[in-house]
Structures are given as structure tokens and as C-alpha cells.
Tab-separated table of C-alpha atoms in Angstrom:
chain	number	residue	atom	x	y	z
C	151	UNK	CA	-14.750	11.365	20.608
C	152	UNK	CA	-14.149	7.672	20.028
C	153	UNK	CA	-17.172	5.624	18.857
C	154	UNK	CA	-18.727	3.308	21.441
C	155	UNK	CA	-18.305	-0.474	21.141
C	156	UNK	CA	-21.881	-0.596	19.832
C	157	UNK	CA	-21.031	2.004	17.202
C	158	UNK	CA	-17.930	0.046	16.241
C	159	UNK	CA	-20.056	-3.019	15.543
C	160	UNK	CA	-22.614	-0.994	13.630
C	161	UNK	CA	-20.015	0.596	11.357
C	162	UNK	CA	-18.246	-2.725	10.867
C	163	UNK	CA	-21.527	-4.126	9.595
C	164	UNK	CA	-21.617	-1.328	7.020
C	165	UNK	CA	-18.107	-2.321	5.935
C	166	UNK	CA	-19.265	-5.935	5.631
C	167	UNK	CA	-22.201	-4.777	3.512
C	168	UNK	CA	-19.739	-2.977	1.228
C	169	UNK	CA	-17.787	-6.234	0.999
C	170	UNK	CA	-20.982	-8.007	-0.029
C	171	UNK	CA	-21.577	-5.468	-2.796
C	172	UNK	CA	-18.005	-5.946	-4.005
C	173	UNK	CA	-18.609	-9.675	-4.264
C	174	UNK	CA	-21.896	-9.159	-6.113
C	175	UNK	CA	-20.069	-6.968	-8.629
C	176	UNK	CA	-17.475	-9.631	-9.362
C	177	UNK	CA	-14.743	-8.404	-7.052
C	178	UNK	CA	-13.106	-9.735	-3.917
C	179	UNK	CA	-15.311	-9.501	-0.805
C	180	UNK	CA	-13.741	-6.621	1.093
C	181	UNK	CA	-15.253	-3.311	2.190
C	182	UNK	CA	-14.300	-0.262	4.235
C	183	UNK	CA	-16.058	2.682	5.860
C	184	UNK	CA	-14.724	6.007	7.155
C	185	UNK	CA	-16.401	7.606	10.158
C	186	UNK	CA	-15.648	11.003	11.686
C	187	UNK	CA	-15.412	12.013	15.336
C	188	UNK	CA	-19.141	12.813	15.437
C	189	UNK	CA	-19.931	9.244	14.279
C	190	UNK	CA	-20.968	10.380	10.827
C	191	UNK	CA	-20.228	8.061	7.921
C	192	UNK	CA	-18.040	10.053	5.517
C	193	UNK	CA	-17.150	7.429	2.906
C	194	UNK	CA	-17.719	3.823	1.958
C	195	UNK	CA	-15.487	1.861	-0.402
C	196	UNK	CA	-15.307	-1.640	-1.795
C	197	UNK	CA	-12.697	-3.768	-3.479
C	198	UNK	CA	-12.598	-3.222	-7.267
C	199	UNK	CA	-9.370	-5.028	-8.218
C	200	UNK	CA	-10.901	-7.167	-10.947
C	201	UNK	CA	-13.408	-4.789	-12.515
C	202	UNK	CA	-10.903	-1.898	-12.518
C	203	UNK	CA	-7.894	-4.072	-13.414
C	204	UNK	CA	-6.072	-2.300	-10.589
C	205	UNK	CA	-4.064	-4.534	-8.219
C	206	UNK	CA	-4.065	-1.723	-5.654
C	207	UNK	CA	-7.855	-1.162	-5.633
C	208	UNK	CA	-8.398	-2.750	-2.237
C	209	UNK	CA	-11.295	-1.217	-0.309
C	210	UNK	CA	-9.145	0.513	2.307
C	211	UNK	CA	-6.669	1.984	-0.169
C	212	UNK	CA	-9.410	3.270	-2.478
C	213	UNK	CA	-11.096	4.843	0.521
C	214	UNK	CA	-7.887	6.622	1.560
C	215	UNK	CA	-7.392	7.963	-1.975
C	216	UNK	CA	-10.849	9.508	-1.969
C	217	UNK	CA	-10.504	10.728	1.604
C	218	UNK	CA	-7.207	12.485	0.872
C	219	UNK	CA	-8.749	14.413	-1.984
C	220	UNK	CA	-11.870	15.343	-0.085
C	221	UNK	CA	-10.890	16.020	3.551
C	222	UNK	CA	-8.210	17.980	5.333
C	223	UNK	CA	-5.517	16.172	7.303
C	224	UNK	CA	-6.924	17.552	10.549
C	225	UNK	CA	-10.309	15.961	9.800
C	226	UNK	CA	-8.731	12.631	8.863
C	227	UNK	CA	-6.726	12.669	12.069
C	228	UNK	CA	-10.023	12.383	13.979
C	229	UNK	CA	-11.472	9.567	11.831
C	230	UNK	CA	-11.915	5.835	12.341
C	231	UNK	CA	-11.564	3.467	9.399
C	232	UNK	CA	-13.608	0.254	9.541
C	233	UNK	CA	-12.396	-2.694	7.480
C	234	UNK	CA	-14.512	-5.812	6.987
C	235	UNK	CA	-11.344	-7.952	7.137
C	236	UNK	CA	-7.942	-7.157	8.627
C	237	UNK	CA	-6.039	-4.872	6.215
C	238	UNK	CA	-3.065	-6.242	4.268
C	239	UNK	CA	0.354	-4.538	4.582
C	240	UNK	CA	-0.332	-2.320	1.555
C	241	UNK	CA	-3.582	-1.058	3.028
C	242	UNK	CA	-2.134	-0.764	6.529
C	243	UNK	CA	0.515	1.506	5.031
C	244	UNK	CA	-2.125	3.515	3.159
C	245	UNK	CA	-4.091	3.995	6.380
C	246	UNK	CA	-0.916	5.261	8.020
C	247	UNK	CA	-0.120	7.682	5.191
C	248	UNK	CA	-3.743	8.850	5.205
C	249	UNK	CA	-3.247	10.084	8.749
C	250	UNK	CA	-6.178	8.105	10.168
C	251	UNK	CA	-6.380	7.946	13.957
C	252	UNK	CA	-8.090	4.631	14.525
C	253	UNK	CA	-8.514	1.347	12.640
C	254	UNK	CA	-11.202	-1.216	13.509
C	255	UNK	CA	-11.419	-4.502	11.632
C	256	UNK	CA	-13.761	-7.491	11.608
C	257	UNK	CA	-12.314	-10.788	10.436
C	258	UNK	CA	-8.716	-11.338	11.548
C	259	UNK	CA	-5.936	-12.424	9.229
C	260	UNK	CA	-5.349	-15.836	10.811
C	261	UNK	CA	-8.976	-16.881	10.419
C	262	UNK	CA	-9.044	-15.390	6.915
C	263	UNK	CA	-6.013	-17.432	5.899
C	264	UNK	CA	-7.757	-20.557	7.138
C	265	UNK	CA	-10.426	-19.895	4.516
C	266	UNK	CA	-7.976	-19.333	1.693
C	267	UNK	CA	-5.875	-22.306	2.719
C	268	UNK	CA	-2.741	-20.258	3.179
C	269	UNK	CA	-0.732	-20.357	-0.018
C	270	UNK	CA	1.166	-17.311	-1.158
C	271	UNK	CA	0.516	-14.291	1.002
C	272	UNK	CA	1.984	-11.314	2.787
C	273	UNK	CA	2.083	-12.799	6.236
C	274	UNK	CA	2.402	-9.645	8.344
C	275	UNK	CA	-0.510	-8.556	10.497
C	276	UNK	CA	-1.682	-4.953	10.387
C	277	UNK	CA	-0.363	-4.450	13.937
C	278	UNK	CA	3.092	-5.573	12.822
C	279	UNK	CA	3.042	-3.110	9.912
C	280	UNK	CA	1.739	-0.294	12.107
C	281	UNK	CA	3.798	-1.060	15.222
C	282	UNK	CA	6.008	2.019	14.851
C	283	UNK	CA	2.907	4.240	14.579
C	284	UNK	CA	1.016	2.785	17.520
C	285	UNK	CA	1.073	6.046	19.464
C	286	UNK	CA	-1.053	7.876	16.950
C	287	UNK	CA	-2.962	5.020	15.301
C	288	UNK	CA	-5.030	2.769	17.522
C	289	UNK	CA	-5.884	-0.687	16.169
C	290	UNK	CA	-8.969	-2.597	17.341
C	291	UNK	CA	-9.901	-6.093	16.181
C	292	UNK	CA	-10.804	-8.734	15.379
C	293	UNK	CA	-14.459	-8.011	16.143
C	294	UNK	CA	-17.718	-9.817	15.249
C	295	UNK	CA	-15.682	-12.409	13.345
C	296	UNK	CA	-18.580	-14.849	13.053
C	297	UNK	CA	-20.479	-12.207	11.119
C	298	UNK	CA	-17.486	-10.920	9.183
C	299	UNK	CA	-16.537	-14.356	7.915
C	300	UNK	CA	-19.869	-14.937	6.183
C	301	UNK	CA	-19.187	-12.716	3.171
C	302	UNK	CA	-16.152	-14.889	2.389
C	303	UNK	CA	-17.934	-18.236	2.556
C	304	UNK	CA	-17.772	-20.198	-0.678
C	305	UNK	CA	-15.680	-17.522	-2.351
C	306	UNK	CA	-12.097	-18.712	-1.879
C	307	UNK	CA	-10.640	-21.941	-3.179
C	308	UNK	CA	-8.219	-23.222	-0.574
C	309	UNK	CA	-4.691	-23.500	-1.974
C	310	UNK	CA	-3.397	-27.065	-2.263
N	300	UNK	CA	16.204	-12.774	-18.628
N	301	UNK	CA	17.354	-10.765	-15.633
N	302	UNK	CA	18.976	-7.373	-16.359
N	303	UNK	CA	22.739	-7.181	-15.881
N	304	UNK	CA	24.224	-5.231	-12.948
N	305	UNK	CA	25.072	-2.461	-15.421
N	306	UNK	CA	21.452	-2.403	-16.607
N	307	UNK	CA	20.253	-2.285	-13.006
N	308	UNK	CA	22.323	0.831	-12.393
N	309	UNK	CA	21.155	2.401	-15.633
N	310	UNK	CA	17.468	1.860	-14.861
N	311	UNK	CA	17.942	3.033	-11.288
N	312	UNK	CA	19.303	6.287	-12.661
N	313	UNK	CA	16.075	6.671	-14.657
N	314	UNK	CA	14.121	6.184	-11.436
N	315	UNK	CA	16.278	8.830	-9.760
N	316	UNK	CA	15.575	11.185	-12.671
N	317	UNK	CA	11.852	10.600	-12.135
N	318	UNK	CA	12.380	11.457	-8.465
N	319	UNK	CA	14.078	14.668	-9.523
N	320	UNK	CA	11.099	15.595	-11.702
N	321	UNK	CA	8.747	14.891	-8.803
N	322	UNK	CA	10.728	17.295	-6.634
N	323	UNK	CA	10.727	19.954	-9.353
N	324	UNK	CA	6.937	19.670	-9.550
N	325	UNK	CA	6.509	20.242	-5.838
N	326	UNK	CA	6.222	16.630	-4.731
N	327	UNK	CA	8.366	14.312	-2.644
N	328	UNK	CA	11.550	13.146	-4.409
N	329	UNK	CA	10.701	9.547	-5.293
N	330	UNK	CA	10.554	7.849	-8.673
N	331	UNK	CA	10.045	4.382	-10.127
N	332	UNK	CA	10.570	2.623	-13.443
N	333	UNK	CA	9.180	-0.658	-14.803
N	334	UNK	CA	11.362	-2.733	-17.142
N	335	UNK	CA	10.376	-5.908	-18.966
N	336	UNK	CA	12.386	-9.083	-19.509
N	337	UNK	CA	13.840	-7.695	-22.752
N	338	UNK	CA	15.194	-4.671	-20.841
N	339	UNK	CA	12.624	-2.329	-22.354
N	340	UNK	CA	11.347	0.524	-20.190
N	341	UNK	CA	7.565	0.078	-19.985
N	342	UNK	CA	6.593	2.771	-17.507
N	343	UNK	CA	7.992	5.579	-15.399
N	344	UNK	CA	6.204	7.108	-12.436
N	345	UNK	CA	6.880	9.784	-9.869
N	346	UNK	CA	5.489	10.735	-6.501
N	347	UNK	CA	2.437	13.034	-6.777
N	348	UNK	CA	1.115	13.004	-3.206
N	349	UNK	CA	0.969	16.770	-2.800
N	350	UNK	CA	-0.152	17.890	-6.263
N	351	UNK	CA	-2.811	15.150	-6.464
N	352	UNK	CA	-3.801	15.368	-2.781
N	353	UNK	CA	-3.550	11.586	-2.708
N	354	UNK	CA	-1.674	10.084	0.278
N	355	UNK	CA	-1.238	6.853	-1.693
N	356	UNK	CA	0.296	8.443	-4.805
N	357	UNK	CA	3.800	7.186	-4.110
N	358	UNK	CA	5.815	6.514	-7.280
N	359	UNK	CA	5.791	2.733	-6.952
N	360	UNK	CA	2.092	2.450	-6.170
N	361	UNK	CA	1.093	4.773	-9.024
N	362	UNK	CA	3.268	2.731	-11.346
N	363	UNK	CA	1.575	-0.519	-10.285
N	364	UNK	CA	-1.872	0.996	-10.845
N	365	UNK	CA	-0.991	1.934	-14.406
N	366	UNK	CA	0.804	-1.349	-15.025
N	367	UNK	CA	-2.176	-3.413	-13.871
N	368	UNK	CA	-4.480	-1.637	-16.296
N	369	UNK	CA	-2.067	-1.872	-19.212
N	370	UNK	CA	-0.279	-5.234	-18.986
N	371	UNK	CA	-1.262	-8.835	-18.432
N	372	UNK	CA	-0.224	-10.614	-15.241
N	373	UNK	CA	2.091	-12.884	-17.235
N	374	UNK	CA	3.964	-9.842	-18.563
N	375	UNK	CA	4.211	-8.269	-15.114
N	376	UNK	CA	5.543	-11.533	-13.707
N	377	UNK	CA	8.626	-11.030	-15.885
N	378	UNK	CA	9.202	-7.378	-14.954
N	379	UNK	CA	11.664	-5.595	-12.695
N	380	UNK	CA	10.565	-2.507	-10.779
N	381	UNK	CA	13.261	0.080	-10.015
N	382	UNK	CA	12.666	2.428	-7.078
N	383	UNK	CA	14.895	5.428	-6.428
N	384	UNK	CA	14.555	4.831	-2.670
N	385	UNK	CA	13.593	1.681	-0.786
N	386	UNK	CA	9.802	1.232	-0.994
N	387	UNK	CA	7.665	1.789	2.106
N	388	UNK	CA	5.403	-1.022	3.386
N	389	UNK	CA	2.431	0.276	1.364
N	390	UNK	CA	4.422	0.240	-1.856
N	391	UNK	CA	6.098	-3.072	-1.046
N	392	UNK	CA	2.623	-4.536	-0.710
N	393	UNK	CA	1.519	-2.946	-3.987
N	394	UNK	CA	4.548	-4.432	-5.758
N	395	UNK	CA	3.569	-7.819	-4.368
N	396	UNK	CA	-0.061	-7.497	-5.465
N	397	UNK	CA	1.094	-6.292	-8.878
N	398	UNK	CA	2.782	-9.643	-9.394
N	399	UNK	CA	6.200	-8.140	-10.129
N	400	UNK	CA	9.086	-10.589	-10.172
N	401	UNK	CA	12.000	-8.417	-9.115
N	402	UNK	CA	12.508	-5.207	-7.128
N	403	UNK	CA	15.690	-3.139	-7.284
N	404	UNK	CA	16.099	-0.035	-5.138
N	405	UNK	CA	18.694	2.691	-4.762
N	406	UNK	CA	18.839	4.484	-1.423
N	407	UNK	CA	18.170	2.189	1.537
N	408	UNK	CA	15.722	2.958	4.308
N	409	UNK	CA	18.290	3.316	7.091
N	410	UNK	CA	20.270	5.951	5.212
N	411	UNK	CA	17.048	7.652	4.142
N	412	UNK	CA	15.883	7.882	7.748
N	413	UNK	CA	19.194	9.502	8.667
N	414	UNK	CA	18.243	12.323	6.291
N	415	UNK	CA	14.766	12.762	7.683
N	416	UNK	CA	15.995	12.526	11.241
N	417	UNK	CA	13.774	9.591	12.097
N	418	UNK	CA	10.558	10.863	13.594
N	419	UNK	CA	7.308	9.155	12.823
N	420	UNK	CA	7.636	6.396	10.273
N	421	UNK	CA	6.733	2.880	9.277
N	422	UNK	CA	9.922	1.195	10.375
N	423	UNK	CA	9.688	-2.056	8.391
N	424	UNK	CA	12.089	-2.637	5.515
N	425	UNK	CA	10.758	-3.830	2.170
N	426	UNK	CA	12.426	-7.209	2.755
N	427	UNK	CA	10.526	-7.581	6.016
N	428	UNK	CA	7.222	-6.814	4.296
N	429	UNK	CA	8.010	-9.136	1.387
N	430	UNK	CA	9.650	-11.934	3.384
N	431	UNK	CA	6.777	-14.381	2.840
N	432	UNK	CA	6.963	-13.772	-0.933
N	433	UNK	CA	10.723	-14.109	-1.303
N	434	UNK	CA	10.449	-17.172	-3.525
N	435	UNK	CA	8.747	-15.298	-6.309
N	436	UNK	CA	9.897	-11.728	-5.700
N	437	UNK	CA	13.621	-11.080	-5.630
N	438	UNK	CA	14.781	-7.925	-3.836
N	439	UNK	CA	18.072	-6.202	-4.736
N	440	UNK	CA	19.448	-3.130	-2.969
N	441	UNK	CA	20.621	-0.770	-1.778
N	442	UNK	CA	22.570	0.186	-4.915
N	443	UNK	CA	24.416	3.376	-5.989
N	444	UNK	CA	23.365	5.003	-2.728
N	445	UNK	CA	25.766	7.921	-3.098
N	446	UNK	CA	23.946	8.854	-6.304
N	447	UNK	CA	20.466	8.017	-5.044
N	448	UNK	CA	20.828	10.202	-1.960
N	449	UNK	CA	21.479	13.374	-3.939
N	450	UNK	CA	17.883	13.996	-4.979
N	451	UNK	CA	16.951	14.116	-1.279
N	452	UNK	CA	19.606	16.607	-0.237
N	453	UNK	CA	18.195	19.785	1.259
N	454	UNK	CA	14.637	18.490	0.931
N	455	UNK	CA	13.865	17.002	4.322
N	456	UNK	CA	13.842	18.821	7.619
N	457	UNK	CA	15.177	16.457	10.241
N	458	UNK	CA	12.615	15.830	12.968
N	459	UNK	CA	13.576	17.202	16.355
């Protein structure tokens, strides 16, 4: 069963809360939540790149690592991953390899890049990275962007 | 200083050896090596997706995790990462976030997909994923493909 639009917004807010915790702990403001087909929250994860000194410790990737160890592929294939901000290409790939069925994100990349002022970046959207997998991995977003943007406010210094 | 073409081939062979060890240990045949600007081997890593039950434990990504914890960004910005086979989008992103300066790979994606018979895949090349970063991250490959393909032989069942 796919979560309702109301459920999608509710779980996205949990992902945004995880992003807020990441920021409070001195990390980048990104969070992710994994929800099963019965709308149960299985996992929450937050960015820990700075405190863990791990360039790959984005919220979504850390969540997939834990999920792979804890759940069977058949369970993951029924899950939705909620990301507070559109996943980068690394995380989009991790979500693919994790065998997740559905990805829902809040703040979209183009509006996120407006905040950071552009600068150096991986410019591909998650739909571009996941295009070849679109039959088994549904992508929904951006959603509730006006809420999702708030956790980023005042955090990023726009590039010159 | 950038490694010579002879050095590139030599370090790629180390990455292929790591891929061979991964296969011997029951994992997918992929390996990676990190080399600094003085042509010293800093790290080797191999795929451990199956034995670690971690969908993100590709050789390149595991190498970046270790490298981030162990070396300063300024050191990583002078390093070359050698991958036995062209990195997937997840790993290409990880190499970007790791701040690596140069990526050299052996077997290219198109020839690799011939072995696996296509099927489900993330179809983007590493150059497509890294296009926006091409000014700071040089990509070299494919190289010594006839050698790099050998570790895959008899491993993959072509998709129908």
C-alpha cells in the first residue's frame, strides 16, 4: 500500500525534524526517514558528515546502510524513503542499490541551489540519476517546499 | 604530481587484485586503490556488499569513508582513486564528496554491461555524473580493459 498524500507530508516533516537535529549537532541540515508498506516508521537518519568525518555520511546513505543490515530485500522493496531535501547523485544511487520502491523528497534541488548560491555541485537531479530505474522506483517531489526550506535558512553562505 | 601512464596501469592492477580478493571472499568483483601525489598507495578497498549486508559497500565508497576519517581534505585533493571498473553513480558521487582530484578506471561501463547482459541498472556513466565537477576532478578511462575484464569472467549471469 502506498502512503496517502497526507501521510507523505507527515513523514516528510519527520525527515525535516531529523535535518533540524543534524544541524543542532553541528552537521549539515539533511534528514531521512524510512517507512514500510503499513506506514510504520522503520528508521530515521541524519547527516553526520562533519562529526563522523565521513564524506559519505549523508542522511539517505546512512539510512540505507542501516536498512540493508536490518531488513530483507523483500521488505525494503515495499518501503518509501523520505528525504528532507532532494537526494544528491550519491544518495540517489544508494537508494537504488538499497532496493527501495518509492522516494519522496521535500525541498527540490533548484530551490536548494538558490540558497547555496550555486558554486561547485553535482548538478544532476535525482530523477536524472534514477531515470533508468523509473519502473521500479517511483519519485515524488518537491513537496511542502516552504516548510522544507526553513531548516536551511541562515545555514549556507552563498558562493561568490 | 600526476602519476605517469605506467603508474596508472600499475595502480589499476592493484585495484583489479582487490577486486579478485572481493570475489574470493564471496562479494562482487570490484576493487579500488587510493594513491597520493608522491605515488604512494594510501588505501585499498574491495566490495563487501554481500558479506557486510550493506548495499552501499562498493569498493570506491568504502575507500572514501576510510579516507575521510584518516586524511585531511588537502591531502585528498591531491589523490588519485583507481577503480577496477567504472564507478556507478553512487560511487562517482562519493568520489566527488571525498574531494578527490583524479579518477582512473579500468573496465568501462558499456563493456561491463555487455557481461551482465544489461537488465536493470543505473545507466549514467561516471563522466555524466561528474560533468559539473570536471574542472577539479579529472577522469581517465577506460584503461587496460582486456585485463580488467578478466576478474568478471564467469561471475555474472546475463539478464534475460
